[in-house]
Each structure stands twice: as C-alpha cells, then as structure tokens.
mmCIF file of C-alpha atoms and ligand atoms in Angstrom:
data_model
loop_
_atom_site.group_PDB
_atom_site.id
_atom_site.type_symbol
_atom_site.label_atom_id
_atom_site.label_comp_id
_atom_site.label_asym_id
_atom_site.label_seq_id
_atom_site.Cartn_x
_atom_site.Cartn_y
_atom_site.Cartn_z
ATOM 1 C CA MET A 1 255.618 16.000 42.971
ATOM 2 C CA GLU A 2 258.223 16.838 45.229
ATOM 3 C CA ILE A 3 259.210 20.468 45.646
ATOM 4 C CA LYS A 4 262.790 20.955 45.798
ATOM 5 C CA ARG A 5 263.273 24.200 44.631
ATOM 6 C CA ALA A 6 261.343 27.359 45.278
ATOM 7 C CA ASP A 7 262.592 30.776 44.443
ATOM 8 C CA PHE A 8 261.036 34.276 44.561
ATOM 9 C CA VAL A 9 261.188 35.840 41.012
ATOM 10 C CA THR A 10 259.746 39.406 41.415
ATOM 11 C CA SER A 11 256.900 41.435 42.551
ATOM 12 C CA LEU A 12 254.864 43.406 39.785
ATOM 13 C CA PRO A 13 252.814 46.316 40.070
ATOM 14 C CA ALA A 14 251.211 45.599 36.874
ATOM 15 C CA TYR A 15 251.603 42.449 34.953
ATOM 16 C CA ARG A 16 254.359 42.431 32.471
ATOM 17 C CA ASP A 17 257.343 40.595 31.198
ATOM 18 C CA PHE A 18 259.554 39.033 33.724
ATOM 19 C CA PRO A 19 262.708 36.996 33.454
ATOM 20 C CA GLY A 20 262.134 33.646 32.917
ATOM 21 C CA ARG A 21 258.412 34.250 31.698
ATOM 22 C CA GLY A 22 257.143 31.478 29.296
ATOM 23 C CA LEU A 23 257.085 28.243 31.794
ATOM 24 C CA PRO A 24 253.565 27.342 32.792
ATOM 25 C CA GLN A 25 251.685 29.131 35.354
ATOM 26 C CA ILE A 26 249.475 28.341 38.397
ATOM 27 C CA ALA A 27 247.666 31.435 39.702
ATOM 28 C CA ILE A 28 246.274 31.711 43.479
ATOM 29 C CA VAL A 29 243.353 33.879 44.068
ATOM 30 C CA GLY A 30 241.031 34.670 46.881
ATOM 31 C CA LYS A 31 239.703 36.958 49.285
ATOM 32 C CA SER A 32 242.527 39.234 51.194
ATOM 33 C CA ASN A 33 243.438 36.999 54.253
ATOM 34 C CA VAL A 34 242.135 33.792 53.105
ATOM 35 C CA GLY A 35 245.560 32.190 53.314
ATOM 36 C CA LYS A 36 246.996 32.698 49.659
ATOM 37 C CA SER A 37 250.857 33.546 50.777
ATOM 38 C CA SER A 38 250.658 30.993 53.840
ATOM 39 C CA LEU A 39 249.628 28.264 51.247
ATOM 40 C CA ILE A 40 252.699 29.123 49.252
ATOM 41 C CA ASN A 41 255.052 28.919 52.071
ATOM 42 C CA ARG A 42 253.456 25.445 53.467
ATOM 43 C CA LEU A 43 253.443 24.132 49.866
ATOM 44 C CA THR A 44 257.000 24.842 49.445
ATOM 45 C CA ARG A 45 258.018 24.203 53.222
ATOM 46 C CA ARG A 46 259.770 27.867 53.331
ATOM 47 C CA ASN A 47 258.317 29.904 55.973
ATOM 48 C CA LYS A 48 259.239 33.256 54.636
ATOM 49 C CA LEU A 49 258.986 32.686 51.003
ATOM 50 C CA ALA A 50 255.784 34.825 50.624
ATOM 51 C CA ARG A 51 255.083 37.458 52.846
ATOM 52 C CA THR A 52 252.002 36.748 55.223
ATOM 53 C CA SER A 53 250.387 39.124 57.630
ATOM 54 C CA ALA A 54 247.294 39.000 60.043
ATOM 55 C CA THR A 55 246.417 42.549 58.497
ATOM 56 C CA PRO A 56 244.184 41.978 55.223
ATOM 57 C CA GLY A 57 245.494 43.512 51.975
ATOM 58 C CA LYS A 58 249.177 42.396 52.570
ATOM 59 C CA THR A 59 249.777 41.512 49.111
ATOM 60 C CA ARG A 60 249.105 44.399 46.890
ATOM 61 C CA LEU A 61 251.390 43.305 44.150
ATOM 62 C CA ILE A 62 251.705 40.305 41.626
ATOM 63 C CA ASN A 63 254.197 38.021 43.063
ATOM 64 C CA VAL A 64 255.865 35.513 41.066
ATOM 65 C CA PHE A 65 257.674 32.339 42.520
ATOM 66 C CA LEU A 66 259.608 29.828 40.414
ATOM 67 C CA ILE A 67 259.179 25.972 41.587
ATOM 68 C CA ASN A 68 261.560 23.277 40.679
ATOM 69 C CA GLU A 69 262.698 25.554 37.733
ATOM 70 C CA GLN A 70 259.466 24.078 36.291
ATOM 71 C CA PHE A 71 256.661 26.283 36.492
ATOM 72 C CA HIS A 72 255.541 29.735 37.972
ATOM 73 C CA LEU A 73 253.314 30.042 40.999
ATOM 74 C CA ILE A 74 251.647 33.440 40.845
ATOM 75 C CA ASP A 75 250.122 34.977 44.321
ATOM 76 C CA LEU A 76 247.562 37.383 43.096
ATOM 77 C CA PRO A 77 246.262 40.379 45.381
ATOM 78 C CA GLY A 78 243.378 39.309 47.484
ATOM 79 C CA TYR A 79 239.940 41.012 46.811
ATOM 80 C CA GLY A 80 237.128 41.927 49.173
ATOM 81 C CA PHE A 81 239.643 44.039 51.650
ATOM 82 C CA ALA A 82 237.006 46.502 53.411
ATOM 83 C CA LYS A 83 239.234 48.975 53.669
ATOM 84 C CA VAL A 84 240.255 50.184 50.588
ATOM 85 C CA ASP A 85 238.751 53.156 48.636
ATOM 86 C CA LYS A 86 237.103 52.998 45.109
ATOM 87 C CA GLN A 87 240.079 53.975 43.286
ATOM 88 C CA GLU A 88 242.267 51.140 44.748
ATOM 89 C CA LYS A 89 239.323 48.684 44.020
ATOM 90 C CA ALA A 90 239.549 50.050 40.408
ATOM 91 C CA ARG A 91 243.279 49.572 40.079
ATOM 92 C CA TRP A 92 243.061 46.076 41.733
ATOM 93 C CA GLY A 93 240.273 45.094 38.821
ATOM 94 C CA LYS A 94 242.425 46.352 36.026
ATOM 95 C CA MET A 95 245.478 44.609 37.619
ATOM 96 C CA MET A 96 243.564 41.308 37.440
ATOM 97 C CA GLN A 97 241.915 41.652 34.130
ATOM 98 C CA ASP A 98 245.265 42.624 32.415
ATOM 99 C CA TYR A 99 246.984 39.645 34.127
ATOM 100 C CA PHE A 100 244.298 37.106 33.047
ATOM 101 C CA GLU A 101 244.025 38.526 29.336
ATOM 102 C CA ALA A 102 247.947 38.704 29.133
ATOM 103 C CA SER A 103 248.975 35.446 30.837
ATOM 104 C CA ASP A 104 249.130 32.841 27.899
ATOM 105 C CA GLU A 105 251.027 30.488 30.205
ATOM 106 C CA LEU A 106 248.132 30.270 32.737
ATOM 107 C CA LEU A 107 247.177 26.705 33.111
ATOM 108 C CA HIS A 108 245.131 26.603 36.270
ATOM 109 C CA VAL A 109 243.959 28.710 39.178
ATOM 110 C CA PHE A 110 243.750 27.725 42.653
ATOM 111 C CA CYS A 111 240.672 29.527 44.305
ATOM 112 C CA LEU A 112 240.911 29.907 47.913
ATOM 113 C CA VAL A 113 238.006 30.259 50.343
ATOM 114 C CA ASP A 114 237.818 30.079 54.008
ATOM 115 C CA ILE A 115 236.282 26.745 55.161
ATOM 116 C CA ARG A 116 234.535 28.623 57.862
ATOM 117 C CA HIS A 117 232.376 31.023 55.769
ATOM 118 C CA ASP A 118 230.190 31.094 53.014
ATOM 119 C CA PRO A 119 231.672 32.444 49.670
ATOM 120 C CA THR A 120 231.225 36.140 49.287
ATOM 121 C CA ALA A 121 229.705 37.899 46.192
ATOM 122 C CA ASP A 122 233.456 38.361 45.346
ATOM 123 C CA ASP A 123 234.417 34.921 45.443
ATOM 124 C CA ILE A 124 231.199 34.095 43.127
ATOM 125 C CA GLN A 125 232.093 36.702 40.695
ATOM 126 C CA MET A 126 235.742 35.532 40.459
ATOM 127 C CA ASN A 127 234.303 31.867 39.870
ATOM 128 C CA THR A 128 232.065 33.324 37.134
ATOM 129 C CA PHE A 129 234.796 35.170 35.568
ATOM 130 C CA LEU A 130 237.165 32.157 35.365
ATOM 131 C CA ARG A 131 234.156 29.980 33.954
ATOM 132 C CA GLN A 132 233.577 32.574 31.260
ATOM 133 C CA MET A 133 237.238 32.730 30.497
ATOM 134 C CA GLY A 134 237.628 28.906 30.257
ATOM 135 C CA ILE A 135 240.110 28.879 32.913
ATOM 136 C CA PRO A 136 240.251 25.422 34.822
ATOM 137 C CA PHE A 137 240.258 25.937 38.529
ATOM 138 C CA THR A 138 240.265 23.964 41.675
ATOM 139 C CA VAL A 139 238.589 25.229 44.800
ATOM 140 C CA ILE A 140 240.764 24.893 48.019
ATOM 141 C CA ALA A 141 238.912 25.473 51.602
ATOM 142 C CA THR A 142 241.762 27.068 53.803
ATOM 143 C CA LYS A 143 242.240 27.290 57.482
ATOM 144 C CA CYS A 144 240.598 23.841 58.017
ATOM 145 C CA ASP A 145 242.491 23.265 61.119
ATOM 146 C CA LYS A 146 240.054 25.777 62.563
ATOM 147 C CA ILE A 147 237.045 23.353 62.386
ATOM 148 C CA SER A 148 236.688 19.833 63.568
ATOM 149 C CA ARG A 149 237.092 16.800 61.067
ATOM 150 C CA GLY A 150 233.605 16.001 61.296
ATOM 151 C CA ALA A 151 232.487 19.565 60.732
ATOM 152 C CA ARG A 152 234.366 20.165 57.395
ATOM 153 C CA GLN A 153 232.124 18.082 55.141
ATOM 154 C CA LYS A 154 229.072 19.973 56.340
ATOM 155 C CA GLN A 155 230.904 23.308 55.793
ATOM 156 C CA LEU A 156 231.729 22.409 52.135
ATOM 157 C CA ALA A 157 228.053 22.452 51.277
ATOM 158 C CA PRO A 158 227.652 26.089 51.082
ATOM 159 C CA ILE A 159 230.829 26.335 49.329
ATOM 160 C CA CYS A 160 229.629 23.968 46.565
ATOM 161 C CA ARG A 161 226.325 25.586 45.943
ATOM 162 C CA ALA A 162 227.793 28.992 45.727
ATOM 163 C CA LEU A 163 230.606 27.965 43.503
ATOM 164 C CA LEU A 164 229.027 25.243 41.622
ATOM 165 C CA VAL A 165 231.413 22.476 42.474
ATOM 166 C CA GLN A 166 231.162 19.117 43.986
ATOM 167 C CA PRO A 167 232.604 18.326 47.677
ATOM 168 C CA TRP A 168 235.076 15.824 46.327
ATOM 169 C CA GLN A 169 236.478 18.502 43.583
ATOM 170 C CA ILE A 170 237.518 20.644 46.683
ATOM 171 C CA ILE A 171 240.904 20.301 48.589
ATOM 172 C CA CYS A 172 240.792 21.016 52.180
ATOM 173 C CA PHE A 173 243.834 22.870 53.305
ATOM 174 C CA SER A 174 245.801 24.010 56.498
ATOM 175 C CA SER A 175 248.867 25.994 56.264
ATOM 176 C CA GLU A 176 248.914 25.526 60.086
ATOM 177 C CA ASP A 177 249.142 21.628 60.049
ATOM 178 C CA GLY A 178 249.652 20.828 56.441
ATOM 179 C CA THR A 179 246.426 18.986 55.808
ATOM 180 C CA GLY A 180 246.069 18.839 52.133
ATOM 181 C CA ARG A 181 249.428 19.432 51.197
ATOM 182 C CA ASP A 182 250.111 16.206 49.551
ATOM 183 C CA GLN A 183 246.675 16.548 47.892
ATOM 184 C CA LEU A 184 247.554 19.798 46.229
ATOM 185 C CA LEU A 185 250.753 18.404 44.998
ATOM 186 C CA GLU A 186 249.090 15.682 43.129
ATOM 187 C CA GLU A 187 246.623 18.217 41.799
ATOM 188 C CA ILE A 188 249.621 20.263 40.536
ATOM 189 C CA ASP A 189 251.221 17.246 39.175
ATOM 190 C CA LYS A 190 247.913 16.719 36.943
ATOM 191 C CA VAL A 191 247.753 20.218 36.012
ATOM 192 C CA LEU A 192 251.577 20.119 34.702
ATOM 193 C CA THR A 193 251.183 16.668 33.031
ATOM 194 C CA PRO A 194 249.164 17.001 29.740
ATOM 195 C CA GLU A 195 246.549 14.382 29.136
ATOM 196 C CA GLU A 196 247.327 11.864 26.574
ATOM 197 C CA GLU A 197 245.346 12.213 23.504
ATOM 198 C CA PRO A 198 243.101 9.025 23.135
ATOM 199 C CA GLU A 199 244.437 6.686 20.590
ATOM 200 C CA ASP A 200 241.228 6.673 17.930
ATOM 201 C CA ILE A 201 241.776 10.391 18.058
ATOM 202 C CA GLN A 202 245.428 10.106 17.340
ATOM 203 C CA ASP A 203 244.682 7.538 14.521
ATOM 204 C CA ALA A 204 242.158 9.874 12.881
ATOM 205 C CA SER A 205 244.524 12.902 12.890
ATOM 206 C CA ASP A 206 247.535 10.817 11.592
ATOM 207 C CA LEU A 207 245.009 9.993 8.642
ATOM 208 C CA SER A 208 244.155 13.094 7.672
ATOM 209 C CA ASP A 209 247.818 14.340 7.909
ATOM 210 C CA GLU A 210 248.616 11.916 4.901
ATOM 211 C CA PRO A 211 249.238 13.507 1.722
ATOM 212 C CA GLU A 212 246.875 12.525 -1.183
ATOM 213 C CA THR A 213 248.313 9.716 -3.113
ATOM 214 C CA VAL A 214 248.559 10.352 -6.885
ATOM 215 C CA GLN A 215 247.488 7.361 -9.037
HETATM 216 N N1 GTP B 301 245.002 28.925 61.403
HETATM 217 C C1 GTP B 301 245.313 29.010 60.317
HETATM 218 N N2 GTP B 301 245.751 30.479 60.116
HETATM 219 C C2 GTP B 301 246.082 30.571 58.767
HETATM 220 C C3 GTP B 301 245.839 29.648 57.798
HETATM 221 N N3 GTP B 301 246.245 30.212 56.588
HETATM 222 C C4 GTP B 301 246.579 31.507 56.988
HETATM 223 N N4 GTP B 301 246.239 31.888 58.074
HETATM 224 C C5 GTP B 301 246.424 33.138 58.804
HETATM 225 O O1 GTP B 301 245.736 34.029 58.263
HETATM 226 C C6 GTP B 301 246.345 35.272 58.109
HETATM 227 C C7 GTP B 301 246.302 35.645 56.563
HETATM 228 O O2 GTP B 301 246.975 34.627 55.881
HETATM 229 P P1 GTP B 301 247.817 35.078 54.411
HETATM 230 O O3 GTP B 301 248.510 33.860 54.048
HETATM 231 O O4 GTP B 301 248.766 36.474 54.778
HETATM 232 O O5 GTP B 301 246.563 35.569 53.524
HETATM 233 P P2 GTP B 301 246.589 36.254 51.903
HETATM 234 O O6 GTP B 301 245.461 35.538 51.404
HETATM 235 O O7 GTP B 301 247.825 36.202 51.462
HETATM 236 O O8 GTP B 301 246.348 37.761 52.260
HETATM 237 P P3 GTP B 301 246.575 39.062 51.445
HETATM 238 O O9 GTP B 301 247.888 39.021 51.022
HETATM 239 O O10 GTP B 301 246.033 40.054 52.359
HETATM 240 O O11 GTP B 301 245.537 39.001 50.264
HETATM 241 C C8 GTP B 301 247.611 35.199 58.793
HETATM 242 O O12 GTP B 301 247.423 35.466 60.057
HETATM 243 C C9 GTP B 301 248.010 33.671 58.709
HETATM 244 O O13 GTP B 301 248.855 33.213 59.607
HETATM 245 C C10 GTP B 301 245.692 28.414 58.113
HETATM 246 O O14 GTP B 301 245.579 27.257 57.189
HETATM 247 N N5 GTP B 301 245.271 28.145 59.323
HETATM 248 MG MG1 MG B 302 249.171 37.561 50.685
#
C-alpha cells in the first residue's frame, strides 16, 4: 500500500466515540520511548504528525490518526515508564483495558520492542493479554539502525523466546533510516484485506442456506 494521506484525528484521555469512528483500526503498543510515535511519522512520511520525545512518557493519551481515509492508526500510551506513580499506572491500565474492550473495530496490534533489549515483564504481560483476548499482532523490533545488520538476527532470539514468535514473523524497523517501512506497509495491506474463504467452505455454506424443497 501507499500512504497518500495521513491526518491527526484526536487525542483521547479515555477511549470513547470520536468523529469518523467505525473504520478498521490498527493499534500500536510498546514500552515508553520504544519508538511508537516515530514509527507513525516514518510510516506516513510526516515528521511531525505524532509527537515524539527523548523523554519517556510523552504520549499519555490515545492518539488517533486517519490513514488514506481508510483506517485508523491508534498510538497508545507507552508502558513501563519508571517515573510514574501507582495512581498513574492504574490510570494507564484502565485506559488500555477500556480501549481493548471497547474497540470493536480493532483488527491488529503492532507490538514494538527495542531490538537492543530483552523484552521486559510488561512486554510479556502485554503479549499474554493479546493472546488471551485473541487479538492478532505483529512484533516490530525498533531502532534497528542502532546495531549492525549482522547483529540483528542474533538480537531477535531473546525476543522470540520471550514473546513466543518466530524470527521471520518479526519486522525489523528503523524510523531513522526507513528500514522495514515497505514490509510494514505490506503487513498493513494483509491486515486490511480479508482472506478469501476457501472454495469448499463456500460451497458448503451455500448448500446449508438453500431452503428445503417441498415435494
Ligand atoms: N536511532 C533511532 N532512534 C529512534 C528510533 N525510533 C525512535 N527513536 C528515538 O527514540 C525516542 C523516543 O521515540 P518516540 O517515538 O517518542 O517513542 P514512543 O514509543 O512514542 O514514546 P512514548 O510516547 O513516551 O510512549 C526519540 O528520541 C526518537 O528520536 C529509531 O528507529 N532509531
Ligand atoms: Mg509516543
């Protein structure tokens, strides 16, 4: 897919209805500072679309972006930010839970982890949560410009072990040099294109729909 248009829609302190809601959604989750907002900017080629910061905990709101007037990208607030107190953590937890429970339009989640570090307990908890909820996800290893090409495969091993995925299922990404952008766009295409039903299943359902003939 090609991104022709990207618009900021709204920032929500708690998930609720917003103008234009109803289109498919893809959400982005990950530790604070992992590069969620930077990924949105690189993906859309709009440097200032999502606010980024070297200070972790920049995005404390649910930010909604409209892409190609076709789907919503949801930038969720990062977790694991050391400096927040218990109250703030509880608020974050409720915000996320409310989002995942209410977002009927959610098709897929991009789970971001820093390629240089082992996933944290929070990353594993998020992964378990998505599996339990039956929400499909793709793991994105961010900031891959920070390590050599040769070191990347090796770095993926602990991520695979912790998040129970295979190395080829992970997209290595860099907001700095654009590595993985095309692969991510392809993934979005796949997510947005519903798989065709295999023919034999189609036939069976056709049959069962047929009204009984009266002799
Ligand atoms: N070298 C490099 N730096 C990156 C990359 N992605 C993000 N950064 C830097 O990492 C910092 C955090 O990036 P953000 O995109 O703001 O991270 P975030 O996940 O949105 O953070 P929160 O909003 O706090 O949850 C910024 O200083 C970015 O410039 C990357 O791919 N490569
Ligand atoms: Mg952010």
